[in-house]
Coordinates of C-alpha atoms and ligand atoms in Angstrom, one line a residue:
Chain G
X1 CA 0.0 -0.1 0.1
X2 CA 1.4 3.4 -0.9
X3 CA 1.5 6.1 1.7
X4 CA -0.5 9.2 1.2
X5 CA 0.9 12.5 2.7
X6 CA -2.0 14.2 4.4
X7 CA -0.1 16.8 6.4
X8 CA 3.1 18.5 5.6
X9 CA 5.0 22.0 6.1
X10 CA 3.7 24.5 3.5
X11 CA 6.0 25.4 0.8
X12 CA 5.9 29.0 2.0
X13 CA 7.0 28.0 5.5
X14 CA 10.6 27.2 6.3
X15 CA 10.9 23.9 8.3
X16 CA 12.8 25.1 11.4
X17 CA 12.2 25.5 14.9
X18 CA 10.8 29.0 16.0
X19 CA 11.9 31.2 18.7
X20 CA 8.5 31.6 20.2
X21 CA 7.5 30.4 23.6
X22 CA 5.5 27.2 24.2
X23 CA 1.9 27.9 23.5
X24 CA 2.4 31.1 21.7
X25 CA 0.0 31.3 18.7
X26 CA 2.3 33.3 16.5
X27 CA 3.7 30.0 15.1
X28 CA 0.0 28.9 14.4
X29 CA -0.8 32.0 12.6
X30 CA 2.4 31.8 10.6
X31 CA 1.4 28.4 9.5
X32 CA -2.0 29.6 8.3
X33 CA -0.4 32.5 6.3
X34 CA 1.9 29.9 4.7
X35 CA -0.9 27.6 3.8
X36 CA -3.0 30.4 2.3
X37 CA 0.0 31.7 0.4
X38 CA 0.5 28.1 -1.0
X39 CA -3.0 27.6 -1.9
X40 CA -3.4 30.9 -3.7
X41 CA 0.0 30.3 -5.3
X42 CA 1.4 33.7 -4.1
X43 CA 4.7 32.7 -2.6
X44 CA 6.8 33.8 -5.5
X45 CA 5.0 37.2 -5.8
X46 CA 4.8 37.9 -2.1
X47 CA 6.7 40.9 -0.4
X48 CA 6.4 40.6 3.3
X49 CA 6.7 43.8 5.6
X50 CA 7.6 42.7 9.0
X51 CA 7.2 44.8 12.0
X52 CA 8.5 45.2 15.5
X53 CA 7.7 42.8 18.3
X54 CA 7.9 39.1 19.0
X55 CA 7.1 38.5 15.3
X56 CA 9.9 40.5 13.7
X57 CA 11.6 37.2 12.9
X58 CA 8.6 36.0 10.8
X59 CA 11.0 36.6 7.8
X60 CA 13.1 33.8 9.2
X61 CA 10.1 31.4 9.0
X62 CA 8.4 32.4 5.6
X63 CA 10.1 31.6 2.4
X64 CA 9.3 34.9 0.7
X65 CA 11.0 38.3 0.0
X66 CA 10.8 40.6 3.1
X67 CA 11.7 44.1 4.5
X68 CA 11.8 45.1 8.1
X69 CA 9.7 48.3 9.0
X70 CA 10.3 50.7 11.9
X71 CA 8.0 50.2 14.9
X72 CA 4.3 50.7 13.8
X73 CA 5.2 51.9 10.3
X74 CA 4.7 48.7 8.4
X75 CA 1.5 50.0 6.6
X76 CA 3.5 53.0 5.3
X77 CA 6.3 50.8 4.3
X78 CA 3.9 48.4 2.6
X79 CA 2.2 51.4 0.9
X80 CA 5.7 52.3 -0.7
X81 CA 6.3 48.8 -1.6
X82 CA 3.0 48.2 -3.2
X83 CA 3.0 51.5 -5.1
X84 CA 6.4 50.7 -6.5
X85 CA 5.5 47.0 -7.3
X86 CA 1.6 46.9 -7.8
X87 CA 1.9 43.5 -9.4
X88 CA 3.3 42.0 -6.3
X89 CA 1.4 40.6 -3.3
X90 CA 2.2 42.7 -0.3
X91 CA 1.2 42.1 3.4
X92 CA 2.3 43.4 6.9
X93 CA 2.3 41.2 10.1
X94 CA 1.8 43.3 13.2
X95 CA 1.3 43.0 16.9
X96 CA -1.1 45.1 18.9
X97 CA 1.5 47.4 20.4
X98 CA 2.8 48.0 16.8
X99 CA -0.6 48.5 15.1
X100 CA -2.9 49.8 17.7
X101 CA -0.4 52.1 19.6
X102 CA 2.6 53.6 17.9
X103 CA 1.3 52.8 14.4
X104 CA -2.3 53.8 14.8
X105 CA -1.9 56.7 12.2
X106 CA -0.2 54.5 9.6
X107 CA -2.9 51.6 9.7
X108 CA -5.8 54.1 9.7
X109 CA -4.5 56.0 6.8
X110 CA -3.4 53.1 4.7
X111 CA -6.8 51.5 5.2
X112 CA -8.5 54.6 4.5
X113 CA -6.7 55.2 1.2
X114 CA -7.7 51.7 0.2
X115 CA -4.1 50.6 -0.3
X116 CA -4.1 47.1 -2.0
X117 CA -2.6 45.5 1.0
X118 CA -3.4 42.7 3.4
X119 CA -2.8 43.2 7.1
X120 CA -2.3 40.2 9.6
X121 CA -2.9 41.7 13.0
X122 CA -2.1 39.6 16.1
X123 CA -3.9 40.9 19.2
X124 CA -2.4 39.1 22.3
X125 CA -3.4 42.1 24.6
X126 CA 0.2 42.8 25.8
X127 CA 3.6 44.0 24.6
X128 CA 5.3 40.6 24.4
X129 CA 8.8 41.2 23.2
X130 CA 9.6 44.0 25.7
X131 CA 8.5 42.0 28.7
X132 CA 4.8 42.2 29.0
X133 CA 3.9 45.9 29.3
X134 CA 0.3 47.2 28.8
X135 CA -1.0 47.4 25.3
X136 CA -3.9 49.5 23.9
X137 CA -5.7 46.1 23.9
X138 CA -5.0 45.0 27.4
X139 CA -8.3 44.0 29.1
X140 CA -9.7 45.9 31.9
X141 CA -8.3 44.4 35.1
X142 CA -5.5 42.5 33.3
X143 CA -2.3 42.9 35.2
X144 CA 0.9 43.9 33.2
X145 CA 4.3 45.2 34.3
X146 CA 3.1 48.8 33.7
X147 CA -0.3 48.3 35.1
X148 CA 0.7 46.0 38.0
X149 CA -2.7 46.4 39.7
X150 CA -4.7 45.7 36.6
X151 CA -5.7 48.0 33.7
X152 CA -8.0 50.7 35.0
X153 CA -10.3 52.4 32.5
X154 CA -10.4 55.6 34.4
X155 CA -6.8 56.3 34.0
X156 CA -5.9 54.1 31.0
X157 CA -9.0 54.0 28.9
X158 CA -10.8 50.9 27.6
X159 CA -9.3 48.3 25.3
X160 CA -9.2 49.5 21.6
X161 CA -11.3 47.4 19.2
X162 CA -9.3 47.8 16.0
X163 CA -11.5 45.8 13.7
X164 CA -14.4 47.8 14.6
X165 CA -12.5 51.0 13.8
X166 CA -11.0 49.7 10.5
X167 CA -14.4 48.3 9.2
X168 CA -15.6 51.9 9.2
X169 CA -13.1 53.1 6.6
X170 CA -14.0 53.6 3.0
X171 CA -10.9 52.0 1.6
X172 CA -11.4 48.7 3.5
X173 CA -12.8 45.8 1.3
X174 CA -12.6 43.1 4.0
X175 CA -12.2 43.2 7.8
X176 CA -12.8 40.3 10.2
X177 CA -11.8 39.2 13.7
X178 CA -10.8 35.5 14.2
X179 CA -9.2 33.3 16.8
X180 CA -7.2 30.1 16.6
X181 CA -8.3 28.7 20.1
X182 CA -10.5 25.8 18.7
X183 CA -10.3 23.7 15.6
X184 CA -13.6 25.3 14.3
X185 CA -12.2 28.8 14.8
X186 CA -9.0 27.8 13.2
X187 CA -11.0 26.9 10.1
X188 CA -12.8 30.1 10.1
X189 CA -9.6 32.1 10.7
X190 CA -8.1 30.6 7.6
X191 CA -11.2 31.4 5.5
X192 CA -11.1 34.9 6.7
X193 CA -7.3 35.1 5.8
X194 CA -7.9 33.9 2.4
X195 CA -10.7 36.3 1.9
X196 CA -8.4 39.2 3.1
X197 CA -5.6 38.1 0.7
X198 CA -8.3 37.6 -2.2
X199 CA -9.4 41.4 -2.0
X200 CA -5.8 42.5 -2.7
X201 CA -5.3 40.0 -5.4
X202 CA -8.4 41.1 -7.3
X203 CA -7.7 44.7 -6.6
X204 CA -10.8 45.4 -4.5
X205 CA -9.1 47.2 -1.7
X206 CA -7.6 46.7 1.8
X207 CA -7.8 43.5 3.6
X208 CA -7.6 43.2 7.5
X209 CA -7.8 40.1 9.8
X210 CA -7.4 40.5 13.5
X211 CA -6.3 37.4 15.2
X212 CA -6.9 37.0 19.0
X213 CA -3.9 35.2 20.3
X214 CA -2.2 34.0 23.4
X215 CA 0.8 35.1 25.1
X216 CA 1.2 32.5 27.9
X217 CA 4.6 34.0 29.1
X218 CA 3.3 37.5 29.8
X219 CA -0.1 36.3 30.8
X220 CA 1.7 34.2 33.5
X221 CA -0.4 31.2 32.4
X222 CA 0.1 27.6 31.1
X223 CA -0.5 27.2 27.3
X224 CA -3.8 25.5 28.1
X225 CA -4.9 28.2 30.5
X226 CA -3.9 30.9 27.9
X227 CA -6.0 29.3 25.3
X228 CA -9.0 29.1 27.5
X229 CA -8.6 32.7 28.3
X230 CA -9.3 33.6 24.7
X231 CA -12.8 32.0 25.0
X232 CA -13.5 33.0 28.5
X233 CA -12.4 36.6 28.5
X234 CA -11.1 37.9 25.0
X235 CA -14.0 36.9 22.7
X236 CA -16.8 38.3 24.8
X237 CA -15.2 41.8 24.5
X238 CA -13.6 41.3 21.1
X239 CA -16.3 39.5 19.2
X240 CA -15.4 37.3 16.3
X241 CA -16.9 37.8 12.9
X242 CA -16.7 39.6 9.6
X243 CA -17.2 43.3 10.1
X244 CA -17.0 44.3 6.5
X245 CA -16.9 42.4 3.2
X246 CA -17.4 45.0 0.4
X247 CA -15.4 46.4 -2.4
X248 CA -13.5 49.6 -1.7
X249 CA -15.6 52.8 -2.3
X250 CA -14.4 54.0 -5.7
X251 CA -14.2 57.7 -6.7
X252 CA -16.8 59.0 -9.0
Chain H
X1 CA 18.8 71.3 -27.8
X2 CA 18.4 71.5 -24.1
X3 CA 15.3 73.2 -22.9
X4 CA 15.5 76.4 -20.9
X5 CA 12.9 76.6 -18.3
X6 CA 12.1 79.5 -15.7
X7 CA 11.4 77.9 -12.4
X8 CA 11.6 78.0 -8.5
X9 CA 14.3 76.1 -6.8
X10 CA 11.7 73.9 -5.3
X11 CA 10.4 73.2 -8.9
X12 CA 14.0 72.5 -10.1
X13 CA 14.4 69.7 -7.6
X14 CA 11.1 68.2 -8.8
X15 CA 12.0 68.5 -12.4
X16 CA 15.5 67.0 -11.7
X17 CA 13.8 64.1 -9.9
X18 CA 11.6 63.4 -12.9
X19 CA 14.6 63.7 -15.2
X20 CA 16.6 61.2 -13.0
X21 CA 13.7 58.6 -13.4
X22 CA 12.1 59.1 -9.9
X23 CA 8.9 57.0 -10.1
X24 CA 7.5 57.5 -6.6
X25 CA 7.1 60.7 -4.6
X26 CA 5.8 60.6 -1.1
X27 CA 5.3 64.0 0.8
X28 CA 3.5 66.1 3.4
X29 CA 2.9 69.9 3.3
X30 CA 5.2 72.1 5.1
X31 CA 6.5 75.6 4.1
X32 CA 8.6 76.4 2.3
X33 CA 8.7 73.2 0.1
X34 CA 5.0 72.8 -0.9
X35 CA 6.0 73.5 -4.5
X36 CA 7.5 70.1 -4.7
X37 CA 4.4 67.9 -3.5
X38 CA 2.1 70.2 -5.5
X39 CA 4.1 69.9 -8.6
X40 CA 4.5 66.1 -8.1
X41 CA 0.9 65.6 -7.5
X42 CA 0.3 65.8 -11.3
X43 CA 3.8 65.7 -13.0
X44 CA 4.8 62.2 -11.6
X45 CA 1.5 60.6 -12.2
X46 CA 1.5 62.0 -15.8
X47 CA 4.9 60.4 -16.1
X48 CA 3.5 57.0 -15.1
X49 CA 4.6 57.1 -11.5
X50 CA 3.1 57.3 -8.1
X51 CA 2.2 60.3 -5.8
X52 CA 1.2 59.9 -2.3
X53 CA 0.3 62.6 0.1
X54 CA 1.1 60.8 3.3
X55 CA -0.6 61.1 6.7
X56 CA 2.6 62.6 8.1
X57 CA 6.3 63.0 7.4
X58 CA 6.8 59.7 9.2
X59 CA 4.4 58.0 6.8
X60 CA 6.1 59.7 3.8
X61 CA 9.5 58.6 4.7
X62 CA 8.5 55.1 5.4
X63 CA 6.8 54.9 2.1
X64 CA 10.2 55.8 0.7
X65 CA 11.7 53.1 2.6
X66 CA 9.3 50.6 1.2
X67 CA 9.7 51.8 -2.5
X68 CA 13.4 51.9 -2.0
X69 CA 13.3 48.2 -0.9
X70 CA 11.4 47.5 -4.1
X71 CA 14.4 48.9 -6.0
X72 CA 12.7 52.0 -7.3
X73 CA 13.9 55.5 -7.6
X74 CA 11.9 57.4 -4.9
X75 CA 11.9 60.7 -3.1
X76 CA 10.4 62.5 -0.2
X77 CA 10.7 66.2 0.7
X78 CA 10.2 68.4 3.8
X79 CA 11.4 71.1 6.0
X80 CA 12.9 71.3 9.3
X81 CA 10.3 70.1 11.8
X82 CA 9.2 67.4 9.3
X83 CA 12.9 66.4 8.9
X84 CA 13.1 65.6 12.5
X85 CA 10.1 63.3 12.3
X86 CA 11.9 61.5 9.3
X87 CA 15.0 60.6 11.1
X88 CA 14.0 57.4 12.5
X89 CA 13.3 55.9 9.1
X90 CA 16.4 57.4 7.5
X91 CA 18.5 55.6 10.2
X92 CA 16.6 52.5 9.2
X93 CA 17.4 53.1 5.6
X94 CA 21.1 53.7 6.4
X95 CA 21.2 50.5 8.6
X96 CA 19.4 48.5 5.9
X97 CA 21.4 50.1 3.1
X98 CA 18.6 51.3 1.0
X99 CA 18.8 54.2 -1.5
X100 CA 16.5 57.2 -1.4
X101 CA 16.4 60.9 -1.8
X102 CA 15.3 63.1 0.9
X103 CA 15.0 67.0 0.4
X104 CA 15.2 69.4 3.3
X105 CA 14.3 73.0 2.5
X106 CA 15.8 74.2 5.8
X107 CA 13.7 76.8 7.8
X108 CA 14.2 78.5 11.0
X109 CA 14.1 76.6 14.3
X110 CA 14.4 75.2 16.9
X111 CA 10.8 74.2 17.5
X112 CA 8.2 75.7 15.2
X113 CA 10.7 78.6 14.7
X114 CA 9.8 80.5 11.5
X115 CA 9.3 79.7 7.9
X116 CA 12.2 81.9 6.7
X117 CA 15.5 80.7 5.5
X118 CA 18.1 79.1 7.9
X119 CA 21.0 76.7 8.0
X120 CA 20.1 75.5 11.5
X121 CA 19.9 71.8 10.3
X122 CA 23.5 71.4 9.3
X123 CA 24.3 69.2 12.3
X124 CA 21.2 67.2 11.8
X125 CA 22.0 66.6 8.2
X126 CA 25.7 65.9 8.4
X127 CA 26.1 64.2 11.7
X128 CA 23.6 61.4 11.2
X129 CA 20.5 63.0 12.5
X130 CA 18.8 59.8 13.7
X131 CA 19.9 57.3 16.1
X132 CA 23.0 55.1 15.7
X133 CA 26.2 55.2 14.0
X134 CA 25.5 56.3 10.4
X135 CA 26.0 59.0 7.8
X136 CA 24.0 60.2 4.7
X137 CA 25.4 61.9 1.7
X138 CA 24.5 65.6 1.9
X139 CA 24.4 67.8 -1.2
X140 CA 24.0 71.6 -0.8
X141 CA 22.9 73.5 -4.0
X142 CA 23.2 77.2 -4.3
X143 CA 21.3 78.0 -7.6
X144 CA 18.3 76.7 -9.2
X145 CA 20.5 75.0 -11.9
X146 CA 22.4 73.3 -9.3
X147 CA 19.2 72.2 -7.5
X148 CA 18.3 70.5 -10.7
X149 CA 21.8 69.0 -11.4
X150 CA 22.4 67.8 -7.9
X151 CA 19.0 66.3 -7.7
X152 CA 19.8 64.0 -10.7
X153 CA 23.3 63.3 -9.1
X154 CA 21.5 62.4 -5.8
X155 CA 19.6 59.6 -7.4
X156 CA 22.7 58.0 -9.0
X157 CA 24.7 58.4 -5.6
X158 CA 21.8 56.9 -3.6
X159 CA 21.9 53.7 -5.8
X160 CA 25.7 53.6 -6.0
X161 CA 26.2 53.5 -2.4
X162 CA 22.8 52.1 -1.3
X163 CA 22.4 54.8 1.0
X164 CA 20.1 57.8 1.7
X165 CA 21.2 61.1 0.1
X166 CA 19.9 64.4 1.5
X167 CA 19.5 67.6 -0.5
X168 CA 19.8 70.5 1.9
X169 CA 18.4 73.7 0.7
X170 CA 16.6 76.7 2.3
X171 CA 13.7 79.1 1.7
X172 CA 16.0 81.3 -0.4
X173 CA 16.8 78.6 -2.9
X174 CA 13.4 77.0 -2.7
X175 CA 11.5 80.2 -3.6
X176 CA 13.6 82.1 -6.0
X177 CA 13.1 81.7 -9.6
X178 CA 15.8 81.3 -12.2
X179 CA 16.3 79.9 -15.7
X180 CA 17.4 76.3 -15.5
X181 CA 18.7 74.3 -18.5
X182 CA 16.9 71.1 -18.2
X183 CA 18.8 67.9 -19.3
X184 CA 18.2 64.3 -19.0
X185 CA 20.6 61.8 -17.9
X186 CA 20.8 58.5 -19.9
X187 CA 17.9 56.2 -19.0
X188 CA 18.7 53.6 -16.5
X189 CA 16.4 51.3 -14.7
X190 CA 18.0 51.0 -11.4
X191 CA 15.2 48.8 -10.1
X192 CA 15.6 45.9 -12.5
X193 CA 19.5 45.9 -12.3
X194 CA 19.6 45.7 -8.5
X195 CA 20.4 42.4 -7.2
X196 CA 19.2 43.1 -3.8
X197 CA 15.8 44.6 -4.6
X198 CA 12.6 42.8 -3.4
X199 CA 10.5 41.5 -6.3
X200 CA 9.2 38.1 -5.3
X201 CA 11.3 35.1 -4.7
X202 CA 10.6 33.5 -8.2
X203 CA 13.3 31.1 -9.3
X204 CA 15.8 32.4 -6.7
X205 CA 16.3 32.3 -2.9
X206 CA 14.3 34.8 -0.9
X207 CA 15.8 38.2 -0.1
X208 CA 15.7 40.1 3.3
X209 CA 16.3 43.7 3.9
X210 CA 16.8 44.5 7.6
X211 CA 18.8 46.5 10.1
X212 CA 18.4 44.1 13.0
X213 CA 21.7 42.3 13.7
X214 CA 21.5 40.2 16.9
X215 CA 24.0 37.5 16.2
X216 CA 27.3 37.7 18.0
X217 CA 29.5 40.2 16.1
X218 CA 26.9 40.8 13.3
X219 CA 26.2 44.5 14.1
X220 CA 29.9 45.3 14.6
X221 CA 30.5 43.8 11.2
X222 CA 27.7 45.8 9.7
X223 CA 28.9 49.0 11.3
X224 CA 32.3 48.5 10.1
X225 CA 31.0 47.9 6.4
X226 CA 29.2 51.1 6.7
X227 CA 32.2 53.0 7.9
X228 CA 34.2 51.6 4.9
X229 CA 31.3 52.7 2.6
X230 CA 31.5 56.3 4.1
X231 CA 35.2 56.3 3.5
X232 CA 34.5 55.5 -0.2
X233 CA 32.1 58.4 -0.4
X234 CA 35.1 60.8 -0.3
X235 CA 35.3 60.1 -4.0
X236 CA 32.2 62.2 -4.5
X237 CA 33.5 65.4 -2.8
X238 CA 32.5 68.5 -4.5
X239 CA 33.2 72.1 -3.8
X240 CA 33.4 75.4 -5.6
X241 CA 36.7 77.4 -5.1
X242 CA 36.5 81.0 -6.2
X243 CA 39.6 83.3 -6.3
X244 CA 41.3 81.3 -3.5
X245 CA 44.7 81.0 -5.2
X246 CA 46.2 84.3 -4.1
X247 CA 43.6 85.1 -1.3
X248 CA 44.8 85.9 2.2
X249 CA 41.4 85.2 3.6
X250 CA 39.1 82.4 2.5
X251 CA 35.3 82.7 3.1
X252 CA 33.8 79.5 3.8
X253 CA 30.0 79.3 3.2
X254 CA 27.5 76.8 1.7
X255 CA 24.2 76.9 -0.2
X256 CA 22.5 80.2 -0.5
X257 CA 24.7 81.9 1.9
X258 CA 27.6 80.7 -0.2
X259 CA 26.2 82.3 -3.1
X260 CA 25.5 85.6 -1.2
X261 CA 28.9 85.6 0.2
X262 CA 30.4 85.2 -3.2
X263 CA 28.8 88.5 -4.3
X264 CA 30.6 90.1 -1.3
X265 CA 33.7 88.5 -2.2
X266 CA 33.5 89.9 -5.8
X267 CA 32.7 93.5 -4.6
X268 CA 35.7 93.3 -2.1
X269 CA 38.1 91.8 -4.9
X270 CA 37.1 94.8 -7.1
X271 CA 38.1 97.0 -4.3
X272 CA 41.6 95.3 -4.2
X273 CA 41.1 93.0 -1.1
X274 CA 42.7 89.5 -1.4
X275 CA 39.8 87.4 -0.5
X276 CA 38.3 84.1 -1.9
X277 CA 35.3 81.9 -1.4
X278 CA 35.3 78.3 -0.7
X279 CA 31.8 76.7 -1.0
X280 CA 31.4 73.1 0.0
X281 CA 28.7 71.3 -2.2
X282 CA 29.0 68.0 -0.5
X283 CA 28.5 68.7 3.3
X284 CA 29.1 65.0 3.9
X285 CA 31.5 64.0 3.0
X286 CA 33.2 67.4 3.9
X287 CA 36.0 68.7 1.5
X288 CA 38.3 68.6 4.3
X289 CA 41.5 67.9 2.4
X290 CA 41.0 70.9 0.0
X291 CA 40.5 73.2 3.0
X292 CA 43.6 71.8 4.8
X293 CA 45.6 72.4 1.6
X294 CA 44.5 76.0 1.6
X295 CA 45.6 76.1 5.3
X296 CA 48.9 74.8 4.5
X297 CA 49.5 77.6 2.1
X298 CA 49.1 80.0 5.0
X299 CA 45.5 81.4 4.2
X300 CA 43.1 82.4 7.1
X301 CA 39.6 81.5 7.2
X302 CA 36.1 83.1 8.0
X303 CA 33.1 80.7 8.1
X304 CA 29.7 82.4 7.3
X305 CA 26.4 80.6 8.1
X306 CA 22.8 81.3 8.8
X307 CA 23.0 79.8 12.2
X308 CA 24.7 80.0 15.5
X309 CA 27.8 78.3 14.1
X310 CA 27.8 74.6 13.0
X311 CA 29.8 73.9 9.8
X312 CA 32.6 76.2 11.3
X313 CA 33.4 73.2 13.6
X314 CA 34.0 71.1 10.5
X315 CA 36.0 73.9 8.9
X316 CA 38.1 74.1 12.1
X317 CA 38.7 70.4 12.2
X318 CA 39.8 70.6 8.5
X319 CA 42.3 73.5 8.9
X320 CA 43.8 72.7 12.2
X321 CA 46.8 72.8 13.1
X322 CA 47.7 75.2 10.4
X323 CA 45.0 77.7 11.0
X324 CA 41.7 78.4 12.7
X325 CA 38.5 79.9 11.4
X326 CA 36.6 83.0 12.5
X327 CA 32.9 82.8 12.5
X328 CA 30.1 85.2 11.3
X329 CA 26.5 84.0 11.8
X330 CA 23.3 85.5 10.5
X331 CA 20.2 84.6 12.5
X332 CA 17.2 83.1 10.9
X333 CA 14.5 85.6 10.3
X334 CA 16.8 87.7 8.3
X335 CA 17.6 87.5 4.5
X336 CA 21.1 88.6 4.4
X337 CA 22.5 90.9 1.7
X338 CA 26.0 90.8 0.4
X339 CA 26.6 94.1 2.0
X340 CA 25.9 92.4 5.5
X341 CA 29.1 90.3 4.8
X342 CA 31.6 93.0 3.6
X343 CA 32.2 94.5 7.1
X344 CA 32.9 91.1 8.9
X345 CA 35.2 90.1 5.9
X346 CA 37.0 93.5 6.1
X347 CA 37.3 93.1 9.9
X348 CA 39.1 89.7 9.4
X349 CA 41.4 90.9 6.7
X350 CA 42.4 93.9 8.9
X351 CA 42.9 91.8 12.0
Ligands
TPP401 C1 10.3 53.5 18.2 C2 10.2 52.2 19.1 N1 9.7 52.2 20.3 C3 9.8 51.1 21.1 C4 10.3 50.0 20.7 C5 10.4 48.8 21.6 N2 9.5 47.7 21.3 C6 9.9 46.6 20.7 S1 8.7 45.5 20.6 C7 7.6 46.4 21.3 C8 6.2 45.9 21.6 C9 5.6 45.0 20.6 O1 4.4 44.7 21.0 P1 3.4 44.0 20.1 O2 3.2 44.8 18.8 O3 2.0 43.8 20.9 O4 4.0 42.7 19.6 P2 4.3 41.3 20.4 O5 5.8 41.4 20.9 O6 3.3 41.2 21.5 O7 4.1 40.1 19.4 C10 8.1 47.7 21.7 C11 7.5 48.8 22.4 C12 11.0 49.9 19.4 N3 11.6 48.9 19.0 N4 10.9 51.1 18.7
SF4_402 S1 6.5 36.6 24.6 FE1 4.4 36.2 24.1 S2 4.0 36.9 22.0 FE2 6.4 36.7 22.5 S3 6.9 34.7 21.9 FE3 6.4 34.6 24.1 S4 4.3 34.0 24.2 FE4 4.7 34.6 22.1

């Protein structure tokens, strides 16, 4: 009987150990990105803009051309890349500190201009790389090294819901929030990612997918506890779903 | 026959960029350089390129970084407060060895300052400006023709050295109108020739453009490679030397102030004074050796700048131990006349 391979490393993913902590979902999300790039046959056309944070080394794990952007500026760098090479597939991969804090202006304006880009936004409610400080997405009451008694909305505001903001902007063709905490959600996350990539490939506009993700290390949890927190705490405040799926509004 | 056009210095830079094959321009409004984005908003699109009015100077310069990574000839322009915002990305471009042209039409500072001419950004331009150990090539035009010519040179230099190139002008140069002979360099497609550019990993290993070097000794290696590159840039040194041969006193001044000082030198020459003008055109690399040679010949020096004294430090480093340099500074907010420089020059000659 001949053996049939049913599961393998995607061609777009380099088969090597990652530097992520155990239970970190950056690796899972990388794999989904690789699978979708493969399925859409985009690997050879892809230009990745990597950002600052734990995922800066994404370029070591994906077998695609890549450039590193300053903290928060990936959407502007990607705008330049895409304007220079409109025939290539361009995407950014950004954490919540990167996209929702320092880079808020860049993401809002790239989305609003309807740049033909795809954005993979990984929301783990904390600054991972710098050691677990408060992020704009940190949950009320969540303890971090810069809000040691828990985030207090009175002095620190409420967690920012980026997908809801992005979906309002005219240039956006697709915007969704997903999670990879269950097999079912994983399947839906991949569908959303594919759709976000498709709206770029078909020139319809800007595609955005927010992933709710774990950071067991800075949440001070085991990988299993961290995964359970997604369903128990994060999804009720950051609802999953498609917030927009419509072509970019064209000028008259 | 080459076309003669009557344009502002700002427009000369924009025309020069298009002649040099610039296909992407990213800008953000700030006085006194708005003619550049305004011109580009139609001209570069008509030429088949891309114009983006970015959300900020930070956005604009990072778009430049992206287009440069894609191997395209691209430019951004701004003025002083905007240049401060661009410094982070310029440091990243230097660290990642990316070519790009950045124009600063220097206005008065610090802070919001004023919108008049100044040379207060000399240190920022020539000493790195952003974080880390890096340099950018800096070109300082004094006429609209030079603004055109040096912009064309800037693109070639940026690609030759894979390094950001700054054009440092001011409100005088940006706003004055002069006839310019428009010429076109030989067409070259820098983008498709570049072996480092990002274009998609089709039939070749993937490429990576980065400035993060964490492995043991990797950053040291990169910084030493960059140092070696900055040394090689000395081949690009340019300056104007006017009646310096028999001069007792050499006036050192750059950009618009260099041009105004030249008028003062001419007047004083006609009156029999032995004075010359040395005008650095590349501010980095600085024409130190040429100044040192004049110092060895026993000449004395007066540096004139539109600031509290910045380039004078480089002049002194160049001419020591044979000579020193006196300094005369005009403050921003004033548009100096050649007459303003005559007395300080006479004082130096008499002393
Ligand atoms: C201009 C600038 N400010 C601050 C930093 C430090 N820094 C590095 S990573 C990071 C936070 C990243 O957090 P996030 O985007 O949430 O990504 P994660 O590490 O959680 O994946 C910060 C603040 C930097 N590199 N550059
Ligand atoms: S610190 Fe958090 S985000 Fe970073 S690798 Fe570890 S688990 Fe992942």
